[in-house]
Tab-separated table of C-alpha atoms and ligand atoms in Angstrom:
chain	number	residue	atom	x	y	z
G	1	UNK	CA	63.612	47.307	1.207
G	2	UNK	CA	61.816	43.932	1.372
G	3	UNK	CA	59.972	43.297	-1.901
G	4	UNK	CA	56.390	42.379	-2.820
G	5	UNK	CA	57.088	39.366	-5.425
G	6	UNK	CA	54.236	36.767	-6.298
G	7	UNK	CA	54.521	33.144	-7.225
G	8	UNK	CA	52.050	31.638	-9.286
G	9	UNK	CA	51.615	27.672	-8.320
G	10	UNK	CA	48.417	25.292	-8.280
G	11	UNK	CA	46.931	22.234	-9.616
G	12	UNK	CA	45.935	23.984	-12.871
G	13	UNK	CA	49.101	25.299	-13.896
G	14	UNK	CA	50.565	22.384	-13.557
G	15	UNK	CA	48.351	20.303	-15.984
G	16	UNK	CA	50.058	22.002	-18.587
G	17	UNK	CA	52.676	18.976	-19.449
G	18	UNK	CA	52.891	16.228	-21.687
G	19	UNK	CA	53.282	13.152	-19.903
G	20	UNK	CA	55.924	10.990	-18.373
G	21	UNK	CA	57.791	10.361	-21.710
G	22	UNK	CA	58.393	13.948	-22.583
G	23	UNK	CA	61.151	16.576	-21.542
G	24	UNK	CA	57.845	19.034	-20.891
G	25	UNK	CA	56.067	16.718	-17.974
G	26	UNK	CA	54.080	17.733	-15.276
G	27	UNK	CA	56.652	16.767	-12.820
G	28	UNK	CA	58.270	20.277	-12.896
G	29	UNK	CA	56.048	22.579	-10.929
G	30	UNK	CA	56.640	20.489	-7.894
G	31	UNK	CA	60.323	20.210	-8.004
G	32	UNK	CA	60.179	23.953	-8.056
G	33	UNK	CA	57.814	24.301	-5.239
G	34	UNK	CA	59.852	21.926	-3.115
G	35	UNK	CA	62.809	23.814	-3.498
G	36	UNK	CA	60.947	26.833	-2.756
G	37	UNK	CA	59.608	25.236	0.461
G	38	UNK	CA	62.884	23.656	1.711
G	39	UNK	CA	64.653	27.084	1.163
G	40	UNK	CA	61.911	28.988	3.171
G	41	UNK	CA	61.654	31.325	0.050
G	42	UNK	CA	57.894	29.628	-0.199
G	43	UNK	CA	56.766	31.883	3.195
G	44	UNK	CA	58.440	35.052	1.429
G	45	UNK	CA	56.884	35.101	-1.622
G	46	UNK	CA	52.842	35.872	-2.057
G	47	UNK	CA	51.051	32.212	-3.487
G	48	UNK	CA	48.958	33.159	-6.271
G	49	UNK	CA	46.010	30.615	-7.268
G	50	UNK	CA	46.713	30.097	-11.074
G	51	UNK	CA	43.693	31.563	-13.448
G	52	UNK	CA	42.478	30.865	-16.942
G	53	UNK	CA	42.691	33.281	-19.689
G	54	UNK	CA	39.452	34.144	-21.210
G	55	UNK	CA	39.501	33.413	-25.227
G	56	UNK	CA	39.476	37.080	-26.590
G	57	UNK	CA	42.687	37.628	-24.171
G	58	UNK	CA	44.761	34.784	-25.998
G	59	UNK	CA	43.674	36.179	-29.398
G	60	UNK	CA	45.249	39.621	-28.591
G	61	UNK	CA	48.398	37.633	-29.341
G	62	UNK	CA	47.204	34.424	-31.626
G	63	UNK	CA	44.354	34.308	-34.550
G	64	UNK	CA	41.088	33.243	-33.618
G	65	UNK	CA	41.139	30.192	-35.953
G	66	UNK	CA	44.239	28.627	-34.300
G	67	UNK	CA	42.651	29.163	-31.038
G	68	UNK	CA	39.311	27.244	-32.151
G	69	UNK	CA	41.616	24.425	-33.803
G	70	UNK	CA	43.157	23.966	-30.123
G	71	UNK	CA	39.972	23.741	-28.542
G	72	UNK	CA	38.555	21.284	-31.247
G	73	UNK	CA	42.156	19.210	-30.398
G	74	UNK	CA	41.685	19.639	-27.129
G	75	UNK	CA	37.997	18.089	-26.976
G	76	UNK	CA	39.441	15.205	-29.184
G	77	UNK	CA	42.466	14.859	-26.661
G	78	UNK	CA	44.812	13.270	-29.669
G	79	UNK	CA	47.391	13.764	-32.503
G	80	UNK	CA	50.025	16.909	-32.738
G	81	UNK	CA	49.276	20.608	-32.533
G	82	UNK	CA	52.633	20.554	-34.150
G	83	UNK	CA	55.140	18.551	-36.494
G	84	UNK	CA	55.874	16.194	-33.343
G	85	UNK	CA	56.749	17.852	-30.386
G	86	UNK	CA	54.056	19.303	-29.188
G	87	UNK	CA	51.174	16.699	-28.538
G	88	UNK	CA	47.473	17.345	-27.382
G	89	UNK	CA	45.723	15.883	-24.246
G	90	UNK	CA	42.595	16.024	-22.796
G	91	UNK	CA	41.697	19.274	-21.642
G	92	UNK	CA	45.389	21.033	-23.103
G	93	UNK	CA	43.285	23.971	-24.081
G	94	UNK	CA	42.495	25.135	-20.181
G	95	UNK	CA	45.698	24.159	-19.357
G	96	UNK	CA	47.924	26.413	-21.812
G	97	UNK	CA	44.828	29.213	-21.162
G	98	UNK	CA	45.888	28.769	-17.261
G	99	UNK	CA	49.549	29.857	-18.674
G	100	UNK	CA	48.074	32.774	-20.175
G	101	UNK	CA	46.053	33.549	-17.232
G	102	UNK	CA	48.381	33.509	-14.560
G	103	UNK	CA	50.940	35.486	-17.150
G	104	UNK	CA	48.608	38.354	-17.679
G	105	UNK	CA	47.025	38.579	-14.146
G	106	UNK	CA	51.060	39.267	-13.081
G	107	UNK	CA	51.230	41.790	-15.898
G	108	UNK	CA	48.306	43.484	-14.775
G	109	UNK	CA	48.924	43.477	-11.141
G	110	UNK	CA	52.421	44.747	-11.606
G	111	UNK	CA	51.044	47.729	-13.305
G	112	UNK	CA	48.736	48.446	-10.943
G	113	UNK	CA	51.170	48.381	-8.191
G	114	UNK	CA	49.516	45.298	-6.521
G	115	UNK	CA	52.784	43.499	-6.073
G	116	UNK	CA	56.333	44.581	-7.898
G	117	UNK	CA	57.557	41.632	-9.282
G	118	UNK	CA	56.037	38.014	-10.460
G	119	UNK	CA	57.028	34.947	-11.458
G	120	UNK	CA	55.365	32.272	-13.594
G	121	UNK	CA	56.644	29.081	-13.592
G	122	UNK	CA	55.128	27.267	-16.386
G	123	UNK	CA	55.178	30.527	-18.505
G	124	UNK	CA	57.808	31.410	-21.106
G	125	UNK	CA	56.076	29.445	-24.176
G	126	UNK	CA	58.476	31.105	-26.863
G	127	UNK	CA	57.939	29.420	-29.397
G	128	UNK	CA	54.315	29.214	-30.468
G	129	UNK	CA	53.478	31.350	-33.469
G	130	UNK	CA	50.747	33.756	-33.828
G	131	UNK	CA	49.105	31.021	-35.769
G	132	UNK	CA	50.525	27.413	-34.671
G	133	UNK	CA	52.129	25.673	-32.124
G	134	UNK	CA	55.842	24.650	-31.425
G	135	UNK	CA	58.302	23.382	-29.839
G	136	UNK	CA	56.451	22.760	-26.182
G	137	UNK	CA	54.464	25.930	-26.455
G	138	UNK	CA	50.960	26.187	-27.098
G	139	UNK	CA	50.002	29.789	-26.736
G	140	UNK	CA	52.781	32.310	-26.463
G	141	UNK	CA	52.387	34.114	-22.651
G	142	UNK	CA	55.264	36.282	-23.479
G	143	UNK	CA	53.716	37.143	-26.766
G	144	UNK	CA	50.070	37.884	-25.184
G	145	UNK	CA	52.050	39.820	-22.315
G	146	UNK	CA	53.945	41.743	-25.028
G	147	UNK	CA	50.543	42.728	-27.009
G	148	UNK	CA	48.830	43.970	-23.717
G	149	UNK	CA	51.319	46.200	-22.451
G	150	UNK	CA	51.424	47.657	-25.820
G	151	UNK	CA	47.900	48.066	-27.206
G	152	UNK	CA	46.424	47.866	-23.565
G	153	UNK	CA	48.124	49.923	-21.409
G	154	UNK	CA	50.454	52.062	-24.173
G	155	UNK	CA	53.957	50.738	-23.780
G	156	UNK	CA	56.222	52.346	-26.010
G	157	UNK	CA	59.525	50.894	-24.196
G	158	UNK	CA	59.215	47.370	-23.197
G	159	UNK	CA	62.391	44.732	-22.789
G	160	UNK	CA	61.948	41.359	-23.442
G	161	UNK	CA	65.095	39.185	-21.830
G	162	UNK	CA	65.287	35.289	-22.910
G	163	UNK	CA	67.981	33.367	-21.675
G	164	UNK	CA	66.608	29.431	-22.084
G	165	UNK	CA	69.043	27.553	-24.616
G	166	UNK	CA	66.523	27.846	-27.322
G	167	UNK	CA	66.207	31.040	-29.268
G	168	UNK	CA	63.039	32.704	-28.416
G	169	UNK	CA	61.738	32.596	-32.510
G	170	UNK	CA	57.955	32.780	-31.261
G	171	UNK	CA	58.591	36.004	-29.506
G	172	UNK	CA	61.428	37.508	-32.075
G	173	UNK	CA	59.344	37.095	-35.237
G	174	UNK	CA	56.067	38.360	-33.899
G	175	UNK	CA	57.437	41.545	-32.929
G	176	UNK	CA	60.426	41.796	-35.529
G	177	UNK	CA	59.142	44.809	-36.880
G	178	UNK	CA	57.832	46.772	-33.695
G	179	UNK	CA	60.100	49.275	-32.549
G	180	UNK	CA	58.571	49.633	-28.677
G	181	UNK	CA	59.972	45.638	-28.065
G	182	UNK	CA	63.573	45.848	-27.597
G	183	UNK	CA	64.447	41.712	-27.057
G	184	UNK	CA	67.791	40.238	-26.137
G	185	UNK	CA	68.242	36.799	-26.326
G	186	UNK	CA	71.151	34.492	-25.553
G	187	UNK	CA	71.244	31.031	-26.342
G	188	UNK	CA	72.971	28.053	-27.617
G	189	UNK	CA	73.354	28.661	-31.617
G	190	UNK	CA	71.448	26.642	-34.020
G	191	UNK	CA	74.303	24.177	-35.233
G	192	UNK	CA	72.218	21.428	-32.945
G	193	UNK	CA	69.764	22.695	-30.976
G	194	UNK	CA	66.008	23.384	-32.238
G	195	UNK	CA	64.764	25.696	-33.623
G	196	UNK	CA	68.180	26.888	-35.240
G	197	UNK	CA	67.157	30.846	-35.668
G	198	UNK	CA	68.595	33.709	-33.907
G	199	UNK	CA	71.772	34.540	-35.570
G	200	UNK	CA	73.595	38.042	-34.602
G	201	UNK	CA	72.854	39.272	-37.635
G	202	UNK	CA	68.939	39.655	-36.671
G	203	UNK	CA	68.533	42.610	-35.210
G	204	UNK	CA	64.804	44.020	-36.207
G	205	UNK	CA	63.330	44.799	-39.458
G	206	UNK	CA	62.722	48.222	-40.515
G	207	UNK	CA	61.621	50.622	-38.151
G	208	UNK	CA	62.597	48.267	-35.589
G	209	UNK	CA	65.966	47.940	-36.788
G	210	UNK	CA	69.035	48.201	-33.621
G	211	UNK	CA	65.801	47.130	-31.240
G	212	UNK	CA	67.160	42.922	-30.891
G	213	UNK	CA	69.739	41.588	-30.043
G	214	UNK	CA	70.639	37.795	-30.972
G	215	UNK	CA	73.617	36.509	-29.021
G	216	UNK	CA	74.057	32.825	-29.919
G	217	UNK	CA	76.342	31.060	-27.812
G	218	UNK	CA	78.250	27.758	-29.226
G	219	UNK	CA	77.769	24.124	-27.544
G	220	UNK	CA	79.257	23.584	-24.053
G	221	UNK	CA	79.545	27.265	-22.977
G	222	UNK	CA	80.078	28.346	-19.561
G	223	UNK	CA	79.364	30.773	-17.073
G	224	UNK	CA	82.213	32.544	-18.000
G	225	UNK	CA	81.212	32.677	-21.245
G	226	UNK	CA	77.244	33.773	-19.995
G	227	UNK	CA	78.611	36.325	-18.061
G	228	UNK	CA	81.039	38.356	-20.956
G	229	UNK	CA	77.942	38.480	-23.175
G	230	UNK	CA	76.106	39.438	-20.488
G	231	UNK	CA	77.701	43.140	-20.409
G	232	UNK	CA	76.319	43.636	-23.950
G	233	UNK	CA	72.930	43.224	-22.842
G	234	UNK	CA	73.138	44.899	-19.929
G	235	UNK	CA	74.468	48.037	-22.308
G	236	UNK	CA	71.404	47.380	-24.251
G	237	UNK	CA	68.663	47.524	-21.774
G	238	UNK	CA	70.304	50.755	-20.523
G	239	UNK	CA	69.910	52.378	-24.077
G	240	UNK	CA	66.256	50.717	-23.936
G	241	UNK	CA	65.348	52.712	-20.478
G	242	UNK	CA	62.698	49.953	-20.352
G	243	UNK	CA	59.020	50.712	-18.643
G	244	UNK	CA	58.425	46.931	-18.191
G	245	UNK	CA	61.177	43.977	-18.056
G	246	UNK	CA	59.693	40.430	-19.305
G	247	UNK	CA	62.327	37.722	-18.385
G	248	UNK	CA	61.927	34.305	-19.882
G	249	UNK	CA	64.728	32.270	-17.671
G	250	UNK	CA	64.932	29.045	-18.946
G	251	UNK	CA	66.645	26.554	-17.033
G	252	UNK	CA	67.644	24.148	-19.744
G	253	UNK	CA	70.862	26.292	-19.857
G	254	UNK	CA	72.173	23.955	-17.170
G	255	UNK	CA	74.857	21.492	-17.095
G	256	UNK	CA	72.782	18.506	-17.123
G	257	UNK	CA	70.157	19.239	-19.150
G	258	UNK	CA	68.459	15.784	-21.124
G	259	UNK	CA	68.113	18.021	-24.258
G	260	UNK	CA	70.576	21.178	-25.226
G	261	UNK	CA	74.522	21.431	-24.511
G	262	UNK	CA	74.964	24.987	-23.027
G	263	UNK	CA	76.568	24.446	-19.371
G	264	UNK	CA	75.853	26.945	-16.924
G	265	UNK	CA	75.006	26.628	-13.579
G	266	UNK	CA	72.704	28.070	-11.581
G	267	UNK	CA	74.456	31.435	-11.094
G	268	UNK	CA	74.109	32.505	-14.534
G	269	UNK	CA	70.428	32.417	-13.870
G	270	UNK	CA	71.121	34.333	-10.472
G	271	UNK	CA	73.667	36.460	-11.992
G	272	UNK	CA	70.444	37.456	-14.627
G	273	UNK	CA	67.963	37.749	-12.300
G	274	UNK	CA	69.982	40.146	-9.773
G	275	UNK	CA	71.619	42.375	-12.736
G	276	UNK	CA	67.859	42.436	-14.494
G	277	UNK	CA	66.473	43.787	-10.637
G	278	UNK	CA	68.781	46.323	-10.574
G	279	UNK	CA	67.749	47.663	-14.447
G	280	UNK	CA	64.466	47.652	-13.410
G	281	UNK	CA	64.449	49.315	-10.001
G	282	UNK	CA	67.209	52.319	-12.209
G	283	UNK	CA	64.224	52.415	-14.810
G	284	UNK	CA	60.478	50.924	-14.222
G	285	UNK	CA	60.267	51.102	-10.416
G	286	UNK	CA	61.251	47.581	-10.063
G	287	UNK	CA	58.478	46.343	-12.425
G	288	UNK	CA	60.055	42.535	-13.999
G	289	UNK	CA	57.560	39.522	-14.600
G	290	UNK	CA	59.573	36.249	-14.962
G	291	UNK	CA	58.848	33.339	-16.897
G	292	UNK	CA	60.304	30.264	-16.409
G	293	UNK	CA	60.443	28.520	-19.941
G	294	UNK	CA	62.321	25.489	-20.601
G	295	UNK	CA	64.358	23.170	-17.872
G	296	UNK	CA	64.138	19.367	-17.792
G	297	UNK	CA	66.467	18.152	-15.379
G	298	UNK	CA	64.012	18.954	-12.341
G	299	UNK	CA	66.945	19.848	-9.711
G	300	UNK	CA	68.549	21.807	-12.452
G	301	UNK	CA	64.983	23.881	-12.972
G	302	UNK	CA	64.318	24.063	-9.021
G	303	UNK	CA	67.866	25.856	-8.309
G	304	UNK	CA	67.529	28.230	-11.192
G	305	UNK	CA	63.599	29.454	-10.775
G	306	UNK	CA	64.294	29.549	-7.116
G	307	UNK	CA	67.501	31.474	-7.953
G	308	UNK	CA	65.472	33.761	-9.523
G	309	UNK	CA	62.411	34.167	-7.034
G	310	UNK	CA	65.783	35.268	-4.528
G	311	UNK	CA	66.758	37.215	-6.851
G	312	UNK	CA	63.379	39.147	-7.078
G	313	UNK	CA	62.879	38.990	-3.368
G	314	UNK	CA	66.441	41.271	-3.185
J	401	V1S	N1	66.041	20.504	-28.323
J	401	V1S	C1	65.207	19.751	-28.371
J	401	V1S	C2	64.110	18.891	-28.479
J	401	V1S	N2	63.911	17.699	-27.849
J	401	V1S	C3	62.673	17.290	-28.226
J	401	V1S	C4	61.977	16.113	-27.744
J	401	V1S	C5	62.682	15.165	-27.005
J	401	V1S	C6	61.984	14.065	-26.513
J	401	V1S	C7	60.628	13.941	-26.764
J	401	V1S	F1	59.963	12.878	-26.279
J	401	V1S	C8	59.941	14.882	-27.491
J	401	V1S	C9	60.618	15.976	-27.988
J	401	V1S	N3	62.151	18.172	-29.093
J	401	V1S	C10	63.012	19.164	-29.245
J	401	V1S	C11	62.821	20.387	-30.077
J	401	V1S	C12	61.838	21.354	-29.402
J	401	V1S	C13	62.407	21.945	-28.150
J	401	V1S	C14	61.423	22.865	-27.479
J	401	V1S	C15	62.024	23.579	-26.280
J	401	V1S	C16	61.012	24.440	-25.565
J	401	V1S	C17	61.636	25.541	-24.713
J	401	V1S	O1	62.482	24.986	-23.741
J	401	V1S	O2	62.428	26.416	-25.478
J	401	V1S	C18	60.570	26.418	-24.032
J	401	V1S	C19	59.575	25.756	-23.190
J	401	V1S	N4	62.287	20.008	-31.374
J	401	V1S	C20	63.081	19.509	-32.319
J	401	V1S	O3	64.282	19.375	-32.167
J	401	V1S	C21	62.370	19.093	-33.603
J	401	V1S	C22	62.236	17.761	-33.992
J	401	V1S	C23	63.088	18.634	-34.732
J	401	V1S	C24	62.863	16.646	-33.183
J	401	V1S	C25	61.861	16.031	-32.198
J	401	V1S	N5	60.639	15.561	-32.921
J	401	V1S	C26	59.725	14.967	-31.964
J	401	V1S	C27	60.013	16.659	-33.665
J	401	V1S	C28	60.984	17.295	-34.659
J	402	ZN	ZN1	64.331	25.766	-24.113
């Protein structure tokens, strides 16, 4: 069965980076793309123009006065959104909007049957809080995503699949306590990698308790190692019987990576992406939405994402 599976690329998305000096640069779109285009995959795939979120669809996820402080920083174009990492630019409010945009115009068009699977390559911003930025991440896509397939279209089963080397603490305490987001994430543990959450022992709070799953994996593992902890959340996604499968697919996983020590190579990612297919073709008629997240060795990040995009193409 060939699949419909869009590709969101264009000038706009890829203003969201932070300059030549940072692991986050603007550089990483186009590796991507050329990969895409010197595979073929590029002619496969449907090109979706990137668009901008409108303000009251961010705040379904983040609170109104953050959203207003990132404009103000954004007009100013100068200083930190965050302790360090994350600095402001010119114009960084469109740009983290046009990750928003392009992450909730998949969502939507998923649902409504428009195309079956999407990918985002700038999306996956795990880490922003409902009420700050962090690490990277501006405004949270997966958390907006994750608050409109809830309280806009009624969700009650929705998996959320993170495999970047930094635990996904954005997305994990935002929905800690909600019961409908069942979120698996495995990544390198927190002995020297940012932001150091994500232990096994978090599982949910409450209600929500037995609905996450925390697999942290130590320094230097493998795909080997990927793939045995793999099984367990395969098992849980199976007991989630999922509606809607968000995967954030960081590359910085890799071998080779400037900035975490997990060692994978590309076929974890692939490995992922085809298992994660299958799950949701068994339980949501094929409806996944993936999200690129981290990745800064550019022919590490162009092997995995297009990986991926193969992956969704079946
Ligand atoms: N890991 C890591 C890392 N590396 C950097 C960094 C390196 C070079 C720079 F020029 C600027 C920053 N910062 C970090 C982490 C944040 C990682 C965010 C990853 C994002 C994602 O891939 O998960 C998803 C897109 N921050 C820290 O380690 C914090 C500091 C402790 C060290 C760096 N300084 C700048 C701030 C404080
Ligand atoms: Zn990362």
């Amino acid at each position: 069965m060939s699949r419909q599976v869009a590709v969101y690329v264009g000038d706009s998305l890829k203003r969201y980076g932070f300059g030549p000096g940072h692991p986050l640069n603007q550089q990483r779109l186009g590796a991507f793309w050329q990969a895409m285009q010197r595979s073929g995959f590029d002619q496969q795939v449907i090109v979706c123009e990137p668009v901008q979120a409108e303000q009251q669809i961010i705040e379904r996820f983040h609170e109104h006065d953050y959203v207003e402080r990132v404009k103000a920083q954004s007009r100013l174009g100068s200083g930190f959104l965050d302790y360090g990492d994350t600095p402001a630019f010119p114009g960084i409010y469109e740009a983290a909007a046009t990750v928003v945009g392009c992450a909730v115009d998949a969502t939507e068009k998923i649902l409504a049957g428009t195309y079956q699977r999407a990918f985002v390559p700038i999306g996956g911003l795990h880490h922003a809080r409902r009420d700050t930025a962090a690490g990277f991440c501006v405004f949270n896509d997966c958390g907006v995503v994750i608050e409109t397939l809830l309280k806009h279209h009624q969700l009650t089963r929705i998996a959320y699949v993170d495999i970047d080397a930094h635990h996904g603490d954005g997305v994990f305490y935002a929905f800690e306590a909600e019961p409908a987001l069942y979120f698996a994430d495995v990544h390198e543990d927190g002995r020297y990698l940012y932001p150091g959450t994500g232990s096994a022992a978090e599982i949910g709070q409450g209600i929500a308790k037995g609905t996450k799953l925390n697999i942290p994996l130590p320094p230097y593992a493998k795909n080997e190692d990927f793939k045995q902890v793999w099984n367990f959340v395969e098992n849980f996604i199976v007991q989630a019987e999922p509606e809607f499968i968000i995967f954030q697919c960081g590359a910085d996983s890799l071998a080779g990576d400037p900035i975490t020590h997990l060692k994978y190579t590309f076929e974890a990612h692939a490995h992922a992406a085809q298992r994660l297919c299958a799950l949701a073709d068994r339980y949501c008629a094929g409806k996944i939405l993936g999200l690129g997240g981290g990745g800064y060795n550019p022919e590490n990040l162009a092997t995995a994402w297009t990986a991926v995009v193969a992956a969704f193409l079946g």
